[in-house]
PDB file of C-alpha atoms in Angstrom:
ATOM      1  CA  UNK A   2      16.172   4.224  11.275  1.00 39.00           C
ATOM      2  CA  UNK A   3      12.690   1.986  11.009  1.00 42.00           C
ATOM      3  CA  UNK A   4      12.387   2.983  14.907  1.00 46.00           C
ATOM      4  CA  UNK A   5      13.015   6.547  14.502  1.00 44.00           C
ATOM      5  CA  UNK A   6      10.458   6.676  11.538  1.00 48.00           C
ATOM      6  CA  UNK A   7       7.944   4.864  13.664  1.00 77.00           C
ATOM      7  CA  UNK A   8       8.318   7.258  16.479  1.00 90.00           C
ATOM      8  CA  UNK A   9       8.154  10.677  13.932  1.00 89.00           C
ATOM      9  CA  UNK A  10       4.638   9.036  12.789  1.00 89.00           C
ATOM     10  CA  UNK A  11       3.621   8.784  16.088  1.00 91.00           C
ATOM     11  CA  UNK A  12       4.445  12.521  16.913  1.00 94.00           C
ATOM     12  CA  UNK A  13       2.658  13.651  13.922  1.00 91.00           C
ATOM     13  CA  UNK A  14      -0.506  11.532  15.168  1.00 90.00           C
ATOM     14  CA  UNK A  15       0.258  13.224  18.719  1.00 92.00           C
ATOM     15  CA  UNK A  16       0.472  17.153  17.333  1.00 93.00           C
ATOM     16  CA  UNK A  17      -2.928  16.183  14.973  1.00 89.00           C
ATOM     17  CA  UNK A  18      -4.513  15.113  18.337  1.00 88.00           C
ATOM     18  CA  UNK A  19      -3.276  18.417  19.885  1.00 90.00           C
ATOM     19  CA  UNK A  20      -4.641  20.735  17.135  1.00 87.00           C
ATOM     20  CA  UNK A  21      -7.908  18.737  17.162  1.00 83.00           C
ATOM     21  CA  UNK A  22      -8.537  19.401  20.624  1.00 84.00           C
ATOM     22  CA  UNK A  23      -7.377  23.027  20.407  1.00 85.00           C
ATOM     23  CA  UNK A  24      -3.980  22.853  21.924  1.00 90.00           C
ATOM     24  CA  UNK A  25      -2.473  24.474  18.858  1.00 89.00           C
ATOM     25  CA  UNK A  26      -4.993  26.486  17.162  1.00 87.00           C
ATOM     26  CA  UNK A  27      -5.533  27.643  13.587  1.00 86.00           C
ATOM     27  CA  UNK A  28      -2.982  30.659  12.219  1.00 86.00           C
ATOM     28  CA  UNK A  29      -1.075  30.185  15.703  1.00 89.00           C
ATOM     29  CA  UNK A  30       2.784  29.580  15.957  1.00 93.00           C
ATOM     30  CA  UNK A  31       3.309  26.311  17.519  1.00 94.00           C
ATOM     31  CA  UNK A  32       6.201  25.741  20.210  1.00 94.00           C
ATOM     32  CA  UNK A  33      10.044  25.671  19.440  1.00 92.00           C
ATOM     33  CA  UNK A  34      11.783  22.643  18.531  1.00 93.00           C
ATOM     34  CA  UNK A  35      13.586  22.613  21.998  1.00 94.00           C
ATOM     35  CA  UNK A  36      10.100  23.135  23.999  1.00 95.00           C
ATOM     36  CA  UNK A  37       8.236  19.944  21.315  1.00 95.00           C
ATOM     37  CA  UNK A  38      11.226  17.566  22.224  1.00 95.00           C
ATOM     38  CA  UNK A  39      10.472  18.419  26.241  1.00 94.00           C
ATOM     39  CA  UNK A  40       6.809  18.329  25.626  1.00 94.00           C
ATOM     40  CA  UNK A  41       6.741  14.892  23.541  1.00 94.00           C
ATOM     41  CA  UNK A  42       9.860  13.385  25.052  1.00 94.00           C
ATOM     42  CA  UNK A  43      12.322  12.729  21.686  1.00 94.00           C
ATOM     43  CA  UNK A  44      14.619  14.307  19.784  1.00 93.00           C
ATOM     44  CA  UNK A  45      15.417  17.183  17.495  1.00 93.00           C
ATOM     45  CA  UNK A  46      15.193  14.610  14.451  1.00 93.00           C
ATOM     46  CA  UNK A  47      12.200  13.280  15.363  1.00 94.00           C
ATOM     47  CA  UNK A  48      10.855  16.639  15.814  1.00 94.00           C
ATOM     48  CA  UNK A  49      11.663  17.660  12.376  1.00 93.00           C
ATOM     49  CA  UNK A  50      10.519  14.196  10.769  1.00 92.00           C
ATOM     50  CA  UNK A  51       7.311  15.213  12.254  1.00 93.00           C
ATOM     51  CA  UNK A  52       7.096  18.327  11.789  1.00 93.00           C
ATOM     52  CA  UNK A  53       8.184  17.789   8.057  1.00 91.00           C
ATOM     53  CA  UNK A  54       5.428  15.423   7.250  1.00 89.00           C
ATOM     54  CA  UNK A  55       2.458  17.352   9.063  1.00 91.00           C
ATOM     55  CA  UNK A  56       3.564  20.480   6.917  1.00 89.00           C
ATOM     56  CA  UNK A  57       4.042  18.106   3.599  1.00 86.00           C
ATOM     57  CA  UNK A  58       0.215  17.039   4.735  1.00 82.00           C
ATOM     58  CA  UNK A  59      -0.724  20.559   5.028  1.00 85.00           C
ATOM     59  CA  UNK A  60      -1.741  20.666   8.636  1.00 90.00           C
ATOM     60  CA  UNK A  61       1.733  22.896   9.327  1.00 91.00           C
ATOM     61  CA  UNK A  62       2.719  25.994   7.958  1.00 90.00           C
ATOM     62  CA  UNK A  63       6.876  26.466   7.809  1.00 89.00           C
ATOM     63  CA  UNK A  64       7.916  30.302   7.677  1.00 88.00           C
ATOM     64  CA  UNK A  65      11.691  30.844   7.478  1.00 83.00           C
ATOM     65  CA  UNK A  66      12.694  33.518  10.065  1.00 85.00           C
ATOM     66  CA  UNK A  67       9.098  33.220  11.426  1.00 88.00           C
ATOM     67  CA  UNK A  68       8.097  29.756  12.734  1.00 90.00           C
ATOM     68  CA  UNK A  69       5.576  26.705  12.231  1.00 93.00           C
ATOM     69  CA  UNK A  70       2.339  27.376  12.280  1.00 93.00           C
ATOM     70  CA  UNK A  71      -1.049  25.959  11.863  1.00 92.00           C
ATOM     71  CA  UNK A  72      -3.028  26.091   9.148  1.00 87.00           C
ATOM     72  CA  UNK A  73      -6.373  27.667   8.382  1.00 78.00           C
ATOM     73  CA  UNK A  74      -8.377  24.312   7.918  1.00 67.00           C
ATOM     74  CA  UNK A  75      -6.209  22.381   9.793  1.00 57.00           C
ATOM     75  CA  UNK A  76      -8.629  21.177  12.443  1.00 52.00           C
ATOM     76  CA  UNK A  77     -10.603  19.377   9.299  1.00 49.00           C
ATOM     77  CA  UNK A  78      -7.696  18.236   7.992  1.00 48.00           C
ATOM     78  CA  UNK A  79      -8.347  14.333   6.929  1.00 54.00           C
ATOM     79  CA  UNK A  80      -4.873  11.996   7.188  1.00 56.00           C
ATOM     80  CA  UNK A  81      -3.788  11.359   3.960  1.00 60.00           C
ATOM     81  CA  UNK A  82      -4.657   7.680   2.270  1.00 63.00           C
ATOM     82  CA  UNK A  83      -1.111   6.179   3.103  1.00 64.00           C
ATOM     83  CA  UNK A  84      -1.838   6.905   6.745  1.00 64.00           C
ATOM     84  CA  UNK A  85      -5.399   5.493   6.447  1.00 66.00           C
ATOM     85  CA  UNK A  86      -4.150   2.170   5.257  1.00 67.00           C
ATOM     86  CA  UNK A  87      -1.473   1.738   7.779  1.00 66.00           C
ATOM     87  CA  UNK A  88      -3.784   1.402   9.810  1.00 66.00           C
ATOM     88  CA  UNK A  89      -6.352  -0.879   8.219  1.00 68.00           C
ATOM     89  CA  UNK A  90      -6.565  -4.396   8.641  1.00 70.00           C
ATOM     90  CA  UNK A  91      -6.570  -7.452   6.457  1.00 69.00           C
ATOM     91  CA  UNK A  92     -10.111  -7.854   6.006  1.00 76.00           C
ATOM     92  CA  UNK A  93     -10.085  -3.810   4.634  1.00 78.00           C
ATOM     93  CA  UNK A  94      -7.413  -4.163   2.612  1.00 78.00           C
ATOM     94  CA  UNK A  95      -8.523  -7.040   1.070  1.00 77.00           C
ATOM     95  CA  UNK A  96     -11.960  -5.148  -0.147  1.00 83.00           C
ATOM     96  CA  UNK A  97      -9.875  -2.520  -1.649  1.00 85.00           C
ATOM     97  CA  UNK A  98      -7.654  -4.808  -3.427  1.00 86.00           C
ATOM     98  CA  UNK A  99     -10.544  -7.139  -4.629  1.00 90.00           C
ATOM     99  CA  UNK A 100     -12.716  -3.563  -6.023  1.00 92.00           C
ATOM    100  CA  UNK A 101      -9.299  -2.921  -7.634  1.00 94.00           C
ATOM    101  CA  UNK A 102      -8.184  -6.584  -9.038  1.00 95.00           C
ATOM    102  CA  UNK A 103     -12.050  -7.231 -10.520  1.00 96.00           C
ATOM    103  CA  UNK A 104     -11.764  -4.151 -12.444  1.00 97.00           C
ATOM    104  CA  UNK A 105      -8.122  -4.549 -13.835  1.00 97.00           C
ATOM    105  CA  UNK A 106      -8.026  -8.463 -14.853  1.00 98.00           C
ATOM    106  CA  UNK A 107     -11.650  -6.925 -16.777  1.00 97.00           C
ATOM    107  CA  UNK A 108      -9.878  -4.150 -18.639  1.00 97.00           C
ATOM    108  CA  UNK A 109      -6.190  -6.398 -19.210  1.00 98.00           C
ATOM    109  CA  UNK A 110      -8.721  -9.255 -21.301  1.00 97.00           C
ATOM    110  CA  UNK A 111     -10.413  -6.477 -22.918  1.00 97.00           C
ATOM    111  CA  UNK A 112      -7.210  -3.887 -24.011  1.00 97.00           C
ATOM    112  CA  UNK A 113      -3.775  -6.147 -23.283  1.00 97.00           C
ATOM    113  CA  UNK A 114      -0.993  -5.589 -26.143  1.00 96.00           C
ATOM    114  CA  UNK A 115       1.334  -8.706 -26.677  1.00 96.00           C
ATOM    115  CA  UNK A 116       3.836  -7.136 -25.216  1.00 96.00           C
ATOM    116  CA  UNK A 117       1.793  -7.126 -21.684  1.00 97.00           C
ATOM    117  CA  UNK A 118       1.473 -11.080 -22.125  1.00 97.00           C
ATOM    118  CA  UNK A 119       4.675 -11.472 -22.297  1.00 97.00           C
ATOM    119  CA  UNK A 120       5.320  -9.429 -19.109  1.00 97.00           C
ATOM    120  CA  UNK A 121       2.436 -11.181 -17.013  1.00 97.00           C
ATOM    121  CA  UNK A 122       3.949 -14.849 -18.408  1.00 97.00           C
ATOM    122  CA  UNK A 123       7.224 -13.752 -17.374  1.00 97.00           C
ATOM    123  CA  UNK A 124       6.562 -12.525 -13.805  1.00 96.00           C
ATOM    124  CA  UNK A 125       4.131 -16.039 -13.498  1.00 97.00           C
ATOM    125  CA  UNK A 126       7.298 -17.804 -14.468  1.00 97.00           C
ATOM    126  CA  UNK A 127       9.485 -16.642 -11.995  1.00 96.00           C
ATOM    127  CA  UNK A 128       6.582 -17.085  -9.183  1.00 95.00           C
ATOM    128  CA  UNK A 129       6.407 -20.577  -9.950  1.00 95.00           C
ATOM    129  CA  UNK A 130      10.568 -20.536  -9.770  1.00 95.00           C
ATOM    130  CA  UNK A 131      10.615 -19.036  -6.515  1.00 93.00           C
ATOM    131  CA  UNK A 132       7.892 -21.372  -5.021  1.00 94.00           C
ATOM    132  CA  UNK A 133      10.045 -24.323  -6.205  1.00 94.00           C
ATOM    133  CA  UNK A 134      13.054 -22.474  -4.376  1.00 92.00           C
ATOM    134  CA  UNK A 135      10.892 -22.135  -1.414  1.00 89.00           C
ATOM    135  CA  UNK A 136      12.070 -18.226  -0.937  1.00 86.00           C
ATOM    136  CA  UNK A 137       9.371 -16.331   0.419  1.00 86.00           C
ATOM    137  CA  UNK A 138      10.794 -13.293  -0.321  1.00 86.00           C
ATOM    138  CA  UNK A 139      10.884 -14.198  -3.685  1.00 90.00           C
ATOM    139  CA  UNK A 140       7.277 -15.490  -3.631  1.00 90.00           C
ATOM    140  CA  UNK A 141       6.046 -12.393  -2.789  1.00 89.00           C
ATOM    141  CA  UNK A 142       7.849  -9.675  -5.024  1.00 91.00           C
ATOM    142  CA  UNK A 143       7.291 -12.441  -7.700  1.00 93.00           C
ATOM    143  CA  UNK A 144       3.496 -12.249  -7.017  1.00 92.00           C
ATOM    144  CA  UNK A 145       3.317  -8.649  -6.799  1.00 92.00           C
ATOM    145  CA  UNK A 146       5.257  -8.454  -9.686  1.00 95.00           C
ATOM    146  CA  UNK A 147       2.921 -10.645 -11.614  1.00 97.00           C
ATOM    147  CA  UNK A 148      -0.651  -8.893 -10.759  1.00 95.00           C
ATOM    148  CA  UNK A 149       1.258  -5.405 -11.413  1.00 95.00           C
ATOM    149  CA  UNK A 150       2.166  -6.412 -14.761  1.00 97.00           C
ATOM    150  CA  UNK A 151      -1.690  -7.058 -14.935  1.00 97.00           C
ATOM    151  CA  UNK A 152      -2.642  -3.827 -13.901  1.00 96.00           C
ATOM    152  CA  UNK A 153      -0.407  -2.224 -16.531  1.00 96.00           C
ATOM    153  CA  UNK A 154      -2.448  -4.661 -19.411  1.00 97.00           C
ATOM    154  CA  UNK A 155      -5.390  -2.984 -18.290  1.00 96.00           C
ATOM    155  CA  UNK A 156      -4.585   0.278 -19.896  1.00 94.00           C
ATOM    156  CA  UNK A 157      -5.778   2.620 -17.634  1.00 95.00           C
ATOM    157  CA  UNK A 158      -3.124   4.508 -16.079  1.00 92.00           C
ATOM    158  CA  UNK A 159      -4.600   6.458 -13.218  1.00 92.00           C
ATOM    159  CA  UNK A 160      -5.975   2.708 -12.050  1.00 93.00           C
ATOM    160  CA  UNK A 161      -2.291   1.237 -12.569  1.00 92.00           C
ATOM    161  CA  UNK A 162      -0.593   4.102 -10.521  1.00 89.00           C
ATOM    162  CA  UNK A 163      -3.313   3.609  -8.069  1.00 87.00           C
ATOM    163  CA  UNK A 164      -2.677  -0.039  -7.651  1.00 90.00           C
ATOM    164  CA  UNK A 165       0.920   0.341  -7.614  1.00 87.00           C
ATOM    165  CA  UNK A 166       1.111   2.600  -4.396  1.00 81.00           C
ATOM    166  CA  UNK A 167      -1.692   0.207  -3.005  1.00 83.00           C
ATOM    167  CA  UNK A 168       1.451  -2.740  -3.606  1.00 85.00           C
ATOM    168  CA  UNK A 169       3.233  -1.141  -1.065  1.00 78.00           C
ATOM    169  CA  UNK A 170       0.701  -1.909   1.739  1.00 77.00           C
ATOM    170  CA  UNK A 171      -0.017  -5.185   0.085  1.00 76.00           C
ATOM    171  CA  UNK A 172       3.654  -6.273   0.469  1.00 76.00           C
ATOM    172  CA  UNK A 173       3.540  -5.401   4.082  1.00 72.00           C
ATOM    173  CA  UNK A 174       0.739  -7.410   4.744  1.00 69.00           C
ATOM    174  CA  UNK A 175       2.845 -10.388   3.380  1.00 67.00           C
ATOM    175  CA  UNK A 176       5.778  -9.591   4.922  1.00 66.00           C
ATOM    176  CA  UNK A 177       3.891  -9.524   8.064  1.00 62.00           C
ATOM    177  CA  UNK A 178       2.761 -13.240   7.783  1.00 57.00           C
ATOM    178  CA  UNK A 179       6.373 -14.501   7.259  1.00 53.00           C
ATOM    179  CA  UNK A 180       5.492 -17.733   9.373  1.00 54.00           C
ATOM    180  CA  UNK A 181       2.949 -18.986   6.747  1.00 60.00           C
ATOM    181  CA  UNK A 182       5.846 -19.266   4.474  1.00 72.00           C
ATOM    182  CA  UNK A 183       5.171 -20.045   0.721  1.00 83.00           C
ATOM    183  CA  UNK A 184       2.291 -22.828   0.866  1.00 85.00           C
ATOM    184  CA  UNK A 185      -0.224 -20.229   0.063  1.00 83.00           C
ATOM    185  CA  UNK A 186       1.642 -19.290  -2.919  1.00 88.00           C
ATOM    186  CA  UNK A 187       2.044 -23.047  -4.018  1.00 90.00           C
ATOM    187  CA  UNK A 188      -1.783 -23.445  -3.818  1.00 91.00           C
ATOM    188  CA  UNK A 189      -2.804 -20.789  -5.419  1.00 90.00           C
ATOM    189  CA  UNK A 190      -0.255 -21.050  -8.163  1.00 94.00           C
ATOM    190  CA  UNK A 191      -2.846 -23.501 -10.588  1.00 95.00           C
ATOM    191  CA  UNK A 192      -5.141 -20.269 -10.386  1.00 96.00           C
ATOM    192  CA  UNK A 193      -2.723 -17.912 -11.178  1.00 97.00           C
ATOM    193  CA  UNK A 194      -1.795 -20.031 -14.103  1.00 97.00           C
ATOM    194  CA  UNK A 195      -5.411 -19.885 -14.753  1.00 97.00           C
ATOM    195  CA  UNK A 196      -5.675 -15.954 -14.729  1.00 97.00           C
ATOM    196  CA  UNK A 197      -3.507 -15.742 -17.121  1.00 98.00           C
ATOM    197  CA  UNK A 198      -4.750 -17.838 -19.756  1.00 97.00           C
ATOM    198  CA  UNK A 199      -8.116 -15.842 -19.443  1.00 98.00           C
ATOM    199  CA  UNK A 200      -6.495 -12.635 -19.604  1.00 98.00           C
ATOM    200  CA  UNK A 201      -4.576 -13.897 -22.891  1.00 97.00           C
ATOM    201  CA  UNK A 202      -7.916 -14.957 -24.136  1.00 97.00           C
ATOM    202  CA  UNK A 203      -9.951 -12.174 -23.830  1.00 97.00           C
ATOM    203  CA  UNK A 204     -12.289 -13.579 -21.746  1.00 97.00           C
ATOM    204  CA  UNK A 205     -13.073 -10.762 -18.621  1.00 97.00           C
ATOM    205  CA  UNK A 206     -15.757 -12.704 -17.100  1.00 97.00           C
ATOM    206  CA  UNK A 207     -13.930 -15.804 -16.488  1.00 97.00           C
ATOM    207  CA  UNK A 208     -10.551 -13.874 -15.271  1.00 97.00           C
ATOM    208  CA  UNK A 209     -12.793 -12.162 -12.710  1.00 96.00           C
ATOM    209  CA  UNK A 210     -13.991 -15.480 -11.540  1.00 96.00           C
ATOM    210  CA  UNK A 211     -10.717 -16.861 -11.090  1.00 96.00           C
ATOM    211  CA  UNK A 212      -9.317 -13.877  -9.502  1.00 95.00           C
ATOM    212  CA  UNK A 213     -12.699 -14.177  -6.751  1.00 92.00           C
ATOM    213  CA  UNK A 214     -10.533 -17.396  -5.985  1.00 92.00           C
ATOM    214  CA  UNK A 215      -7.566 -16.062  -5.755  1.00 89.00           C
ATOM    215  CA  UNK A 216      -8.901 -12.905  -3.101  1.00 86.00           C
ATOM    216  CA  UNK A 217     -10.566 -15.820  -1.241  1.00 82.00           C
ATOM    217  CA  UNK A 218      -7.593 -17.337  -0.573  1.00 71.00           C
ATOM    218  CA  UNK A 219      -6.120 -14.336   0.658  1.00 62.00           C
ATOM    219  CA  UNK A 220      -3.344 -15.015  -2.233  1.00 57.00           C
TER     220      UNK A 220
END
């Protein structure tokens, strides 16, 4: 299923290339699904898993009875920001989450409610549990966990929603680096702890400080 997903993404990358260079142009019907399978070499699912998520991205155009087509701007059409970060690296995603993080352990020391504190002591709680368990797995939804219940302190909501669909890359990345295991985890953990008691305190300048030492650490 993860390789047939892969493979739709990289049809949809394929028929972007196409329209780009004029293969398929603007307002014009593009091939049948039996003629795409011969012309990109996979099958009728695939076809329609790309085909699906060009049209969801707006540079296809489903009629029923009629065909795909392509639309108008479709030629300037950008890939959407899931896309983009699939394809950044560490170092990028690391600047996005660090402009993000600075700004939301601010706002959770100036606005948190008691019941966020007991949320971000909770979810610090079972990191530490799952680092003494030495479960990675558990390290890192456990660490998500904790600087999501963070973001949810800071009350803003558009920034929350935003971090949480940035998680999803974020948890990748971790996954990714299975072979460092949980030491990272265990040596951040003291600054973690740390966070939190400057979040709880109102103090946004000192959380920020901590949390450059956290981002340094790649943790």
């Amino acid at each position: 299923m993860n390789h047939s997903g892969k493979l739709s993404d990289k049809v949809s990358e394929q028929i972007r290339q196409d329209i780009k260079i004029g293969k398929y142009k603007p307002a014009e019907k593009i091939p049948a699904e039996p003629e795409l399978m011969e012309l990109y070499g996979v099958g009728r699912s695939t076809i329609r898993e790309a085909v699906k998520s060009l049209a969801m991205s707006g540079v296809l155009k489903v009629q029923q009875g009629s065909g795909t087509f392509v639309n108008d701007g479709a030629i300037m059409e950008k890939e959407s920001i899931d896309q983009r970060l699939k394809r950044a690296d560490f170092e990028e995603i690391n600047s996005v989450r660090r402009l993000m993080e600075t700004e939301l352990v601010k706002l959770a020391a100036l606005h948190h409610q008691q019941n966020h504190i007991l949320e971000i002591e909770n979810r610090l709680a079972q990191r530490k549990q799952a680092i003494h368990t030495e479960q990675q797995q558990e390290c890192i939804d456990a660490d998500i966990a904790f600087h999501k219940a963070i973001a949810a302190a800071s009350g803003n909501g558009v920034l929350a929603d935003l971090y949480d669909s940035f998680t999803r890359i974020i948890r990748q990345f971790f996954s990714e680096r299975e072979k460092s295991g949980i030491s990272h985890f265990a040596m951040s953990h003291h600054l973690h702890e740390q966070l939190f008691k400057t979040i709880k305190a109102g103090k946004p300048k000192q959380a920020q400080q901590i949390l450059e030492q956290i981002l340094d650490k790649n943790y």
